[in-house]
XYZ file of C-alpha atoms in Angstrom:
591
model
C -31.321 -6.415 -28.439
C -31.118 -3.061 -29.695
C -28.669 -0.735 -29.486
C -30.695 2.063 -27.691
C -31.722 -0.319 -25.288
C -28.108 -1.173 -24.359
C -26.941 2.461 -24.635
C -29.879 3.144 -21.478
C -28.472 0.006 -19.635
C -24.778 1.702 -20.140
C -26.159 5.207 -18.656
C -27.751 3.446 -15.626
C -24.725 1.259 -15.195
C -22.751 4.843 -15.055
C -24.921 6.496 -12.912
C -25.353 3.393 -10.347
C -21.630 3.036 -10.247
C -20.284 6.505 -10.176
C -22.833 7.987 -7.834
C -24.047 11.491 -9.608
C -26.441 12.780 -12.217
C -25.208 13.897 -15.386
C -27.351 16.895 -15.495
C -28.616 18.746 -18.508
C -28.535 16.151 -21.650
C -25.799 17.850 -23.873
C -24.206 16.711 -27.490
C -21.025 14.200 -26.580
C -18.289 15.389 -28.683
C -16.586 11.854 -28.428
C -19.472 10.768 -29.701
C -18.290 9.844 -33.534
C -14.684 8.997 -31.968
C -15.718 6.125 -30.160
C -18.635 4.918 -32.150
C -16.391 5.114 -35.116
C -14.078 2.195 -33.689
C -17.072 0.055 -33.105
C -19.145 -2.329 -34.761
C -23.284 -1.641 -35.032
C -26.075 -4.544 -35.968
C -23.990 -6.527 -33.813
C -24.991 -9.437 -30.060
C -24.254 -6.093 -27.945
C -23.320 -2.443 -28.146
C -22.015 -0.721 -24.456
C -21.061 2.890 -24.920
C -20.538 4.902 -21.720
C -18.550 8.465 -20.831
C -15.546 8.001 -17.712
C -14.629 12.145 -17.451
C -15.627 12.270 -14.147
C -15.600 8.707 -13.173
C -12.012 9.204 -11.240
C -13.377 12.017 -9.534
C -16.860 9.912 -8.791
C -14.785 7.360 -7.300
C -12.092 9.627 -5.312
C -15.203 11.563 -3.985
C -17.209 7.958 -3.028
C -13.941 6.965 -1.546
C -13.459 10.187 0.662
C -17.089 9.612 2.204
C -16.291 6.263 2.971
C -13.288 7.035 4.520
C -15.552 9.607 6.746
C -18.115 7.362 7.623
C -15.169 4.579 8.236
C -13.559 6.766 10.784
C -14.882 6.673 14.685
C -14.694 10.596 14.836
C -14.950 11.928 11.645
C -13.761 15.675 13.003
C -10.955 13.986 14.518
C -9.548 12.827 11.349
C -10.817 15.353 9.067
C -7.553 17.217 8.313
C -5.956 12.982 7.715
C -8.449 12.260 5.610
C -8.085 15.476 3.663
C -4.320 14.560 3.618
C -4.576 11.529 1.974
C -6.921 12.295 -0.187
C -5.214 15.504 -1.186
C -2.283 12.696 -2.085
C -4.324 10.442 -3.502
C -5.845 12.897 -6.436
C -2.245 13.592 -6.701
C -1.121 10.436 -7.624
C -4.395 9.396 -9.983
C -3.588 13.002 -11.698
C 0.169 11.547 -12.388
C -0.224 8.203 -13.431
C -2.903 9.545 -15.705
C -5.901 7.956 -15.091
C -7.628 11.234 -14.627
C -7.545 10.920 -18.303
C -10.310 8.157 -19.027
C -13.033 10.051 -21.136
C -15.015 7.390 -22.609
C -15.671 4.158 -23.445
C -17.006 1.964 -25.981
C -17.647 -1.880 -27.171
C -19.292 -4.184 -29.363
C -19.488 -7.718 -30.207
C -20.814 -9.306 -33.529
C -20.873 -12.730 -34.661
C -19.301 -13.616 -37.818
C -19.937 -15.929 -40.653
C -18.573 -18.935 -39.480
C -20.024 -18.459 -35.965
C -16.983 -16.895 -34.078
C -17.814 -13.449 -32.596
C -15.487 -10.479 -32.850
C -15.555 -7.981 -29.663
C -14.545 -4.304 -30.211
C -13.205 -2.572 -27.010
C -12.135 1.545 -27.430
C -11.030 3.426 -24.645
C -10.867 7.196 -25.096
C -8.553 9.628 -23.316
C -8.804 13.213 -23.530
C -4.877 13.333 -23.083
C -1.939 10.441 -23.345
C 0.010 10.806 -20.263
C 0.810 8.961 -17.436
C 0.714 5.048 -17.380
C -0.717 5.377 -20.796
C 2.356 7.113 -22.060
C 4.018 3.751 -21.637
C 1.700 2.085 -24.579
C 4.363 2.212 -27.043
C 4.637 4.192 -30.457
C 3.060 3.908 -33.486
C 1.110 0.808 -34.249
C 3.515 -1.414 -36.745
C 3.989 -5.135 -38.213
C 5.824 -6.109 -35.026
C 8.960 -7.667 -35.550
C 8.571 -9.835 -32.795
C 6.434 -11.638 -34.696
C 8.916 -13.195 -37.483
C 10.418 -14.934 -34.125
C 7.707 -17.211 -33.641
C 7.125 -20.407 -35.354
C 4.597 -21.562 -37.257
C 3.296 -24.218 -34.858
C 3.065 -22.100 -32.179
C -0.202 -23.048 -30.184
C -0.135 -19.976 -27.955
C 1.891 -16.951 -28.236
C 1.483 -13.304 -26.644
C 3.530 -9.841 -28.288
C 3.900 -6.645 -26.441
C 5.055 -3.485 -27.337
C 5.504 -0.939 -24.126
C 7.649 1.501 -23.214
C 9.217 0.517 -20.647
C 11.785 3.681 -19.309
C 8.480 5.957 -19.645
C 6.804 3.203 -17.612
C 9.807 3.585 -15.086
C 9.357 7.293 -15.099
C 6.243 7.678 -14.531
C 6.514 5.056 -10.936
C 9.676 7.890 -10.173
C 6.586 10.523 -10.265
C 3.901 8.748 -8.623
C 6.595 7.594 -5.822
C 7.624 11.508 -5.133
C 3.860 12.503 -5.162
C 2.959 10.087 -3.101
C 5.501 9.645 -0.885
C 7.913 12.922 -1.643
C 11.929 12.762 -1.722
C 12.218 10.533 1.291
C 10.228 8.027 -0.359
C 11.639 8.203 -4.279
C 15.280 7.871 -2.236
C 14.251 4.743 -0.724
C 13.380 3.393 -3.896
C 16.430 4.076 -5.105
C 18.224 2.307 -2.299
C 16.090 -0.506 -2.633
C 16.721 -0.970 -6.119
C 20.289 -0.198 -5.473
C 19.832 -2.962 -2.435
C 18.754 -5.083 -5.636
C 21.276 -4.519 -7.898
C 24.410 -4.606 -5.223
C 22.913 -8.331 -4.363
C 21.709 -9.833 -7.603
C 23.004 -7.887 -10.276
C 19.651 -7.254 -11.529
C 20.218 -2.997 -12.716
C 16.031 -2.276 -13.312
C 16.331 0.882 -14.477
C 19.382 0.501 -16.664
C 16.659 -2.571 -18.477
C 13.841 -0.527 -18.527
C 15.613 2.060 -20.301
C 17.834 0.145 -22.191
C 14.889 -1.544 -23.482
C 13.428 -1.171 -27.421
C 9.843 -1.866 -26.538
C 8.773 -5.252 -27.905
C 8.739 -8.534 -26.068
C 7.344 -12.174 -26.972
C 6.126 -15.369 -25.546
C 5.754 -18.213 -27.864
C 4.821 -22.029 -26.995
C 4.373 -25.236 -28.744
C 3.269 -28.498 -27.392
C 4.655 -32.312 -27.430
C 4.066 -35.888 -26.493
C 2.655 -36.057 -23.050
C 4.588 -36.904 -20.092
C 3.108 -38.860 -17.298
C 3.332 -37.665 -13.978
C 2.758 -39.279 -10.549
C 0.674 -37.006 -8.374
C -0.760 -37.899 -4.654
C -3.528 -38.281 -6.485
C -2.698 -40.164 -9.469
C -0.998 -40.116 -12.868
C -1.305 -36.907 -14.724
C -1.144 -36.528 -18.617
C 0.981 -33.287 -19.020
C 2.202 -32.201 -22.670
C 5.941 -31.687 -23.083
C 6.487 -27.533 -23.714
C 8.646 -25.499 -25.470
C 8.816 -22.342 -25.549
C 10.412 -18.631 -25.660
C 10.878 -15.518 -24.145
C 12.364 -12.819 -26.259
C 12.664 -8.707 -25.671
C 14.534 -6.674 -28.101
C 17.248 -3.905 -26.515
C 18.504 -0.515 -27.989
C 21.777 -1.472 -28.155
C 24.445 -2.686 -25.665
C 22.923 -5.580 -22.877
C 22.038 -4.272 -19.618
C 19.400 -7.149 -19.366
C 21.486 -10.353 -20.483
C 24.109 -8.473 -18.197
C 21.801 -8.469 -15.603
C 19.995 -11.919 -16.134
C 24.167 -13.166 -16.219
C 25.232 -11.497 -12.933
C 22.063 -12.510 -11.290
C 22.275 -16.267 -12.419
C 25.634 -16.632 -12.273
C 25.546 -15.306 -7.962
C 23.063 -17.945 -7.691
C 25.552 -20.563 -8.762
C 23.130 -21.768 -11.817
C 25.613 -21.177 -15.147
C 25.963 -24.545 -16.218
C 28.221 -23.124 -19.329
C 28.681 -20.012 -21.162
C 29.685 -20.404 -24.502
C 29.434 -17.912 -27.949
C 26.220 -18.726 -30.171
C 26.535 -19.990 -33.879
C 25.139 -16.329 -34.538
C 28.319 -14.926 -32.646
C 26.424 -14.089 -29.552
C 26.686 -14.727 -26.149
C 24.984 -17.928 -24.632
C 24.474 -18.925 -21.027
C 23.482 -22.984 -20.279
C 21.484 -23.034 -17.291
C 21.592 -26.740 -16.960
C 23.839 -29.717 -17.461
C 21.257 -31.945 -18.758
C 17.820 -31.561 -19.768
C 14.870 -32.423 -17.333
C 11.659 -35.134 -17.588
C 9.706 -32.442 -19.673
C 12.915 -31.440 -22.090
C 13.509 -28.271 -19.962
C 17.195 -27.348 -20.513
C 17.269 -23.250 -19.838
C 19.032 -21.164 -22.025
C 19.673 -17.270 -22.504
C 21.111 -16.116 -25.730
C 22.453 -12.520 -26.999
C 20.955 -12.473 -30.583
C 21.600 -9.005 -32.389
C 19.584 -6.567 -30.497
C 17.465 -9.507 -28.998
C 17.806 -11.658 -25.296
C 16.203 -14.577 -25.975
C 15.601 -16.983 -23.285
C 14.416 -20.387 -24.659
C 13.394 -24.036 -22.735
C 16.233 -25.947 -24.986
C 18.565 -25.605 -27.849
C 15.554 -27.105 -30.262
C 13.124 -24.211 -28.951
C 16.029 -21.314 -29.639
C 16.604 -23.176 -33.208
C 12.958 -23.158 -33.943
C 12.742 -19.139 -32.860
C 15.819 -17.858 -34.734
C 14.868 -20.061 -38.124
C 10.808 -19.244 -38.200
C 11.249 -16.397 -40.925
C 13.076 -18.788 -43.189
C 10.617 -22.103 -42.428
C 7.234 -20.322 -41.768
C 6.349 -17.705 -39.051
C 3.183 -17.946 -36.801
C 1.345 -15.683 -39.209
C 1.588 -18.205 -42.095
C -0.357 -20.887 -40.103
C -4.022 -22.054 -41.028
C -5.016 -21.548 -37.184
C -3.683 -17.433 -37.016
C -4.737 -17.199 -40.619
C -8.712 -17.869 -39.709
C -8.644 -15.813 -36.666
C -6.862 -12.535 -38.217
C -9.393 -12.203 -40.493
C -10.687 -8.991 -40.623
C -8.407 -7.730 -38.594
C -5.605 -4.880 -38.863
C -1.927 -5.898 -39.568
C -0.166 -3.217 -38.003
C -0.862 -2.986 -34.386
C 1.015 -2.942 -30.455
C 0.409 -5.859 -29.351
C -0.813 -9.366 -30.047
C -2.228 -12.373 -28.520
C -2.917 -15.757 -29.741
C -4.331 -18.946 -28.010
C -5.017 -21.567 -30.520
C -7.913 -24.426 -30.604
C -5.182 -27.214 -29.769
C -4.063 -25.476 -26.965
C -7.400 -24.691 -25.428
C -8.144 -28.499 -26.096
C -5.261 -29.213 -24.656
C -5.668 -26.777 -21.323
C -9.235 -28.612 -21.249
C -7.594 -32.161 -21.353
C -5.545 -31.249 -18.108
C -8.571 -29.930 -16.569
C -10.138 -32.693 -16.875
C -7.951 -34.448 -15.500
C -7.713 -32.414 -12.439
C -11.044 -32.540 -12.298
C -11.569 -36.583 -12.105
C -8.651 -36.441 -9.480
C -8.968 -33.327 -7.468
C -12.848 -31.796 -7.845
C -11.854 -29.071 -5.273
C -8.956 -28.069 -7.200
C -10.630 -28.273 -10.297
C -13.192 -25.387 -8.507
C -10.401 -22.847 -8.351
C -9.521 -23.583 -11.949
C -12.838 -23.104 -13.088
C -12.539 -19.148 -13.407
C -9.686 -18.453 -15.321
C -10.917 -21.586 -17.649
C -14.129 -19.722 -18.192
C -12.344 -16.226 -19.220
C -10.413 -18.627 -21.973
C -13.552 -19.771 -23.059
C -13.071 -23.427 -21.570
C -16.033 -25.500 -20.346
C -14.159 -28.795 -19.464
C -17.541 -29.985 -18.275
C -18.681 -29.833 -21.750
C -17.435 -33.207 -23.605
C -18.481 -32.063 -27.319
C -16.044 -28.832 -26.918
C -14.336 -27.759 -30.698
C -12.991 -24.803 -29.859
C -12.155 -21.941 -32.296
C -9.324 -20.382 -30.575
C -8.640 -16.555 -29.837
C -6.225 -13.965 -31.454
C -6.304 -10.522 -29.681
C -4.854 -7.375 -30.911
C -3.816 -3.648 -29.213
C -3.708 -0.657 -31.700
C -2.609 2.476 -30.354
C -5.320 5.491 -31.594
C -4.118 9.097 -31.523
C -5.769 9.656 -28.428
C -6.929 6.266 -27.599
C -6.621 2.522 -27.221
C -8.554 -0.060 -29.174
C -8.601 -4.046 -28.345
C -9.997 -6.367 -31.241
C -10.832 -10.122 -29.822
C -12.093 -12.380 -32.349
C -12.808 -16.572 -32.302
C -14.632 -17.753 -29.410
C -16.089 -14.815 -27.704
C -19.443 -15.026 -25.932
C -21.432 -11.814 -25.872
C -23.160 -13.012 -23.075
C -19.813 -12.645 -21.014
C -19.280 -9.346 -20.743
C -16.297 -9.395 -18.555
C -14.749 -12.178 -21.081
C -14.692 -9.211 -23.240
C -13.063 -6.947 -21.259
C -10.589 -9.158 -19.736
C -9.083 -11.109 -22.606
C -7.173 -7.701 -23.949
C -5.844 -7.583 -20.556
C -4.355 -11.029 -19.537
C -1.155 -9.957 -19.954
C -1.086 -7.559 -17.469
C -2.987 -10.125 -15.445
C -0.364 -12.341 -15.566
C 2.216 -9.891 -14.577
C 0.116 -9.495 -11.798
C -0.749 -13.206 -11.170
C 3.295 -14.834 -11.670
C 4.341 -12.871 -8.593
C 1.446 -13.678 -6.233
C 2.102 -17.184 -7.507
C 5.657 -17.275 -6.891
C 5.094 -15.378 -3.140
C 2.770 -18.449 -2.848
C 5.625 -21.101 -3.415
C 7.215 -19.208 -1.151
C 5.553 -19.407 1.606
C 4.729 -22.671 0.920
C 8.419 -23.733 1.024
C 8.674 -21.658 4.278
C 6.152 -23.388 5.840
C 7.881 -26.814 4.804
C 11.124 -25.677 6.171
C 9.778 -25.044 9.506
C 7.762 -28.287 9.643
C 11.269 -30.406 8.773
C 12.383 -28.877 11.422
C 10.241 -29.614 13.689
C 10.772 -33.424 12.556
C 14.418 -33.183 12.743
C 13.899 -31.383 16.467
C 12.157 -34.485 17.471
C 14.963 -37.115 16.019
C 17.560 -34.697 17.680
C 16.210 -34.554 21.415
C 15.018 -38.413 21.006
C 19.128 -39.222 19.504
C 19.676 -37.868 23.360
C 17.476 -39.124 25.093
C 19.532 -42.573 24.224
C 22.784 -40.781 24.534
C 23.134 -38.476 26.745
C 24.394 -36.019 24.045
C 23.229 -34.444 20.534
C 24.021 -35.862 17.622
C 27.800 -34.833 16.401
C 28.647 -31.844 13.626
C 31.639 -31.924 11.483
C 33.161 -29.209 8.657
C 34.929 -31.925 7.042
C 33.494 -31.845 3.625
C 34.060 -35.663 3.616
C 31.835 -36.084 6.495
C 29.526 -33.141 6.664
C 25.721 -33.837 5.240
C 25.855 -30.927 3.267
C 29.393 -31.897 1.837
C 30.629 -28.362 2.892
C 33.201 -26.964 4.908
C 31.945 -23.466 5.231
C 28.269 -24.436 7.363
C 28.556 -27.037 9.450
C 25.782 -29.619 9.510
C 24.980 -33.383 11.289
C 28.430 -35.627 10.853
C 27.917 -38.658 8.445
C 29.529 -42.151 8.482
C 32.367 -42.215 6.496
C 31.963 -43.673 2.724
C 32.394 -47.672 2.790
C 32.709 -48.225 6.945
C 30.911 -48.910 9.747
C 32.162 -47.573 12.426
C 34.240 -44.561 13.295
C 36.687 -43.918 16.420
C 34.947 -41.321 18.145
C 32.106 -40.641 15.770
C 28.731 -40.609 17.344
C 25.805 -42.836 15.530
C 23.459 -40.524 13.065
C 20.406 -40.089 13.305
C 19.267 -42.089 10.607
C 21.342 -45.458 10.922
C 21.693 -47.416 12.830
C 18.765 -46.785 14.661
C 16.524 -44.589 12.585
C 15.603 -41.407 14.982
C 14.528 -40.032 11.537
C 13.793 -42.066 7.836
C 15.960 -39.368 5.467
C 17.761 -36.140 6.748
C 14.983 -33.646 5.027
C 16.438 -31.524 1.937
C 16.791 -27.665 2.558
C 15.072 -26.750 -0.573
C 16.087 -23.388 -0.219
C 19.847 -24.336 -0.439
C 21.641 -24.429 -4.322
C 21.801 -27.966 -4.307
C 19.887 -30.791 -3.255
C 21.382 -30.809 0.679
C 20.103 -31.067 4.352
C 19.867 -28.039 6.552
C 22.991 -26.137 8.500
C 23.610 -28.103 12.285
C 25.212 -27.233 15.065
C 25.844 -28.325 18.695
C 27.477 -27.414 21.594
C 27.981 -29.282 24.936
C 26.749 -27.920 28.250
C 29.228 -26.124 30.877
C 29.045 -27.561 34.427
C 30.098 -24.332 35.853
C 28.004 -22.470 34.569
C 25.060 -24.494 34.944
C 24.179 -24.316 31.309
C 23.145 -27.265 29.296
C 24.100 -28.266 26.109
C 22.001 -26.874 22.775
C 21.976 -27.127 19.242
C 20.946 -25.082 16.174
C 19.290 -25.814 13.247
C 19.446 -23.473 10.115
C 18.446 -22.781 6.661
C 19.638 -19.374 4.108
C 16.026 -18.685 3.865
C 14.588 -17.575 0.366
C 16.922 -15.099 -0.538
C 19.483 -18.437 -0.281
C 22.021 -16.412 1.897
C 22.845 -17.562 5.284
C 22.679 -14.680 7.615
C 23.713 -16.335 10.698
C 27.232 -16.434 11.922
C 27.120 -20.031 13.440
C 30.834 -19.329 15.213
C 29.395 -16.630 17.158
C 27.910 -19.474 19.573
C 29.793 -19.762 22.810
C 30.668 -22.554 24.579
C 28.486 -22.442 27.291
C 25.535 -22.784 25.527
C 22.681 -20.921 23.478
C 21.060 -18.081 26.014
C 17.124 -18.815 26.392
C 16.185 -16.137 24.176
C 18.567 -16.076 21.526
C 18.476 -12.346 21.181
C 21.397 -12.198 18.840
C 19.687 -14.661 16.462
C 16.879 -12.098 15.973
C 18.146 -9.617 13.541
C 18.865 -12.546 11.249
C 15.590 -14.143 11.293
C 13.429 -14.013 8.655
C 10.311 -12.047 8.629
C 7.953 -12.372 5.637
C 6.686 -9.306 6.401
C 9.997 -7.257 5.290
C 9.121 -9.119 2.222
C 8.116 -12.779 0.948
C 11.833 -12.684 -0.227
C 13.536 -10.865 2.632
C 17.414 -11.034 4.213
C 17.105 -13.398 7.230
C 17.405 -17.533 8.013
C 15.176 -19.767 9.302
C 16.227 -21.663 12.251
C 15.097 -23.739 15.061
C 17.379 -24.084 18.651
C 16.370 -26.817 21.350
C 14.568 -24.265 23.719
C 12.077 -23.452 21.032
């Protein structure tokens, strides 16, 4: 394929997506910039200018939002509003910047391809601003062993990162919108300790991921016994000085009632145990003040193995990293590395999924296939991947070498970016355990509802609460729940029968997995009042996800719940004030 045939693709490509003739052929003075960071003779060669491709887009997007409109005179001057604020914000965050871009993939001697991706800017401002200095040996790198099967190194500015969101907030929304920003973040610190902005500029710019793998664990699934590698691994970010984040990561851990221990390292640090004892997989949390470095590690063994890689062999050293780096620059801003034995490994567990859950398997199959992972495929000998970022004066190259397919060109293009995909991806995952757990509350409810009203239906009553930590199912004496039998009896003077022995209304009271510890959900009844003609009601709560409990249980009167509860609605939760919002969940007997 040559590379004037490619080059013609790249110009259509431009002109179908951005909408508008060039014009007049004229000399590119970018021309020599870009090529220069590429690779000729190569499986494909893409070159293509972006200075008007924001504009293209803004301009495609205005007509849309013309034709979109039932009356486009009506909403002219809106249209021309938001779009006024929308140029705005792509002029601040610097993406009116793009000028051109380039790649080109080759295939090497021993049959692994190396892809060459440049972007060109015609100034560094912005969101780019935040791509950290100078490209460098990173030091990051001396903290990860040599055995390391996948590991990921980042160097970002984060305060310029956090100033340039300040901007694009005012733009976009002006003062009233940068000071609720500030309250929410204030909102944020005031509840969880977390400070952002003193992190993001207390930060020094470089952050790591590092992972190894161990003997398998197996693990019972619905659908049956899975094979999954022990892990460890660590997360480390290096500060300027001082320890806004492990002040921050202490408050906010230490609120949420998970410090375990907190102890000085050998080093003379500070250390936080997150857990009494490790888990199934080894998993035994821990976050360490090293120098200038945080360091949160899966177990002691993990944090040994970070802190001790310069003296027994660094990632760098190893046969796998070796083969894959070269060729390719030392000094650079970021790094990413995904070895053979972890891609057979990810391909293992696929395969697994696979023979147990096909339709799972499915929505695994596209981020496999941007790793380079056919688990289909049973001769697969992967080579691996090592990806680098090196800052240009007035640009941004990506090098991905090992198992690169030229076919694939969005393989290409994507593997530089998986980190930010994954900052993008953990929260959408985590919002998605969210509302999964939501959704789990409410149907326990709904089963302990049914146990309730059928407990008195026998009865004549609801099942008794107590705030006698001695009989209360969540041992507390702070949120009242259902009233247990008493450790080693029977019987009880005056204590009605549960509703799980000794008739079984219910098999197990079901576990409020939003609570701290492993405990049923908050209970409360009241009898009915004759006089007033009200009958008697009950209440079932839990804190929600943000784990506080918003309702003030004691603010029930004695004649019973009202029918619509209004004073339980400002303390409901609403996902829509966020997945993670102030508010309970609850369930009363008229619902």
């Amino acid at each position: 394929m040559s590379i004037r045939f490619l080059a013609a693709v790249a110009a259509c490509v431009t002109l179908l997506t951005f909408g508008r003739l060039a014009g007049a052929v004229v000399p590119n003075p970018d021309w020599d910039t870009v090529t220069a960071q590429l690779e000729e003779g190569g499986d494909a060669y893409l070159y293509a200018s972006l200075d008007t491709a924001m504009d293209s887009i803004l301009d495609r997007l205005y007509l849309l939002a013309l034709m979109g409109a039932q009356q486009g005179g009506q909403y002219q001057a809106e249209i021309d509003q938001m779009m006024e604020v929308l140029r705005a914000v792509v002029e601040v965050t610097g993406f009116q910047e793009l000028d051109d871009v380039g790649a080109s993939v080759v295939t090497l001697e021993d049959g692994s391809r190396r892809a060459r991706l440049y972007l060109q800017l015609q100034e560094v401002r912005g969101f780019f601003n935040a791509r950290g200095d100078e490209p460098r040996v990173l030091e990051a790198m001396s903290f990860i062993p040599r055995d390391a099967v996948a590991a990921t190194v980042q160097n970002i500015d984060t305060g310029a990162l956090m100033q340039v969101i300040d901007e694009a907030v005012v733009v976009g929304a002006g003062q009233v919108g940068k000071t609720e920003l500030d309250k929410q973040l204030q909102v944020l610190k005031d509840k969880s300790g977390v400070d952002l902005r003193g992190i993001a500029t207390s930060m020094a710019g470089e952050y790591a991921t590092w992972m190894t793998l161990g003997e398998p664990v197996l693990k019972e699934t619905p659908n049956g016994v899975l094979r999954i590698p022990r892990v460890e691994f660590c997360f480390l970010a290096k500060t300027k000085g001082g320890s806004p984040l492990f002040d921050s990561i202490h408050h906010g851990i230490d609120r949420a009632g998970k410090v375990v221990n907190e102890q000085t390292h050998s080093g003379g640090g500070r250390m936080l145990v997150l857990s009494a004892e490790a888990n199934e997989f080894g998993l035994r949390p821990l976050v360490v003040e090293v120098g200038d470095w945080v360091i949160f590690a899966s177990n002691e063994k993990a944090l040994e193995r970070s802190l001790s890689a310069r003296a027994l062999g660094t990632l760098a050293a190893s046969p796998a990293y070796q083969k894959l780096a070269a060729g390719m620059p030392a000094e650079v801003n970021s790094v990413m590395f995904i070895s053979p034995e972890a891609k057979l490994a990810l391909a293992d567990l696929a395969a697994q999924v696979s023979a147990l859950n096909p339709l799972q398997a499915q929505e695994m199959g596209p981020v496999l296939g941007i790793m380079g992972i056919a688990y289909t495929e049973g001769n697969f000998e992967p080579r691996g991947i090592l990806s680098v970022r090196v800052n240009k004066p007035n640009g941004i190259l990506w090098i991905t070498q090992g198992d690169v397919d030229a076919t694939d060109a969005f393989r290409v293009l994507l593997l530089p970016a998986l980190p930010v995909f994954a900052a993008i991806a953990v929260p959408n995952f985590i919002e998605a355990q969210t509302r999964s757990k939501v959704a789990r509350t409410r149907s326990d409810m709904r089963s302990m509802a049914t146990a309730i009203e059928t407990y008195r239906v026998d009865h004549n009553d609801y099942p008794a609460w107590s705030l006698d930590p001695a009989l209360n199912a969540r041992g507390s004496a702070e949120i009242p729940s259902l009233r247990t039998w008493p450790e080693g009896t029977s019987s009880y003077e005056g204590l009605h029968m549960t509703v799980t022995s000794p008739i079984a209304y219910i098999t197990s009271l079901p576990e409020d997995i939003f609570a701290d510890e492993k405990v049923t959900f908050g209970y409360y009844a009241i009898p009915g009042d004759k006089d007033s003609g009200s009958r008697p009601a009950w209440l079932l709560f839990s804190p929600g996800p943000d784990g506080d409990f918003d309702i003030k249980w004691e603010m029930l009167k004695p004649g019973g719940l009202p029918a619509n509860s209004p004073w339980l609605l400002p303390m409901t939760y609403d996902p829509t004030n966020g997945t993670v919002s102030d508010g309970d969940i609850w369930r009363i007997n008229n619902r």
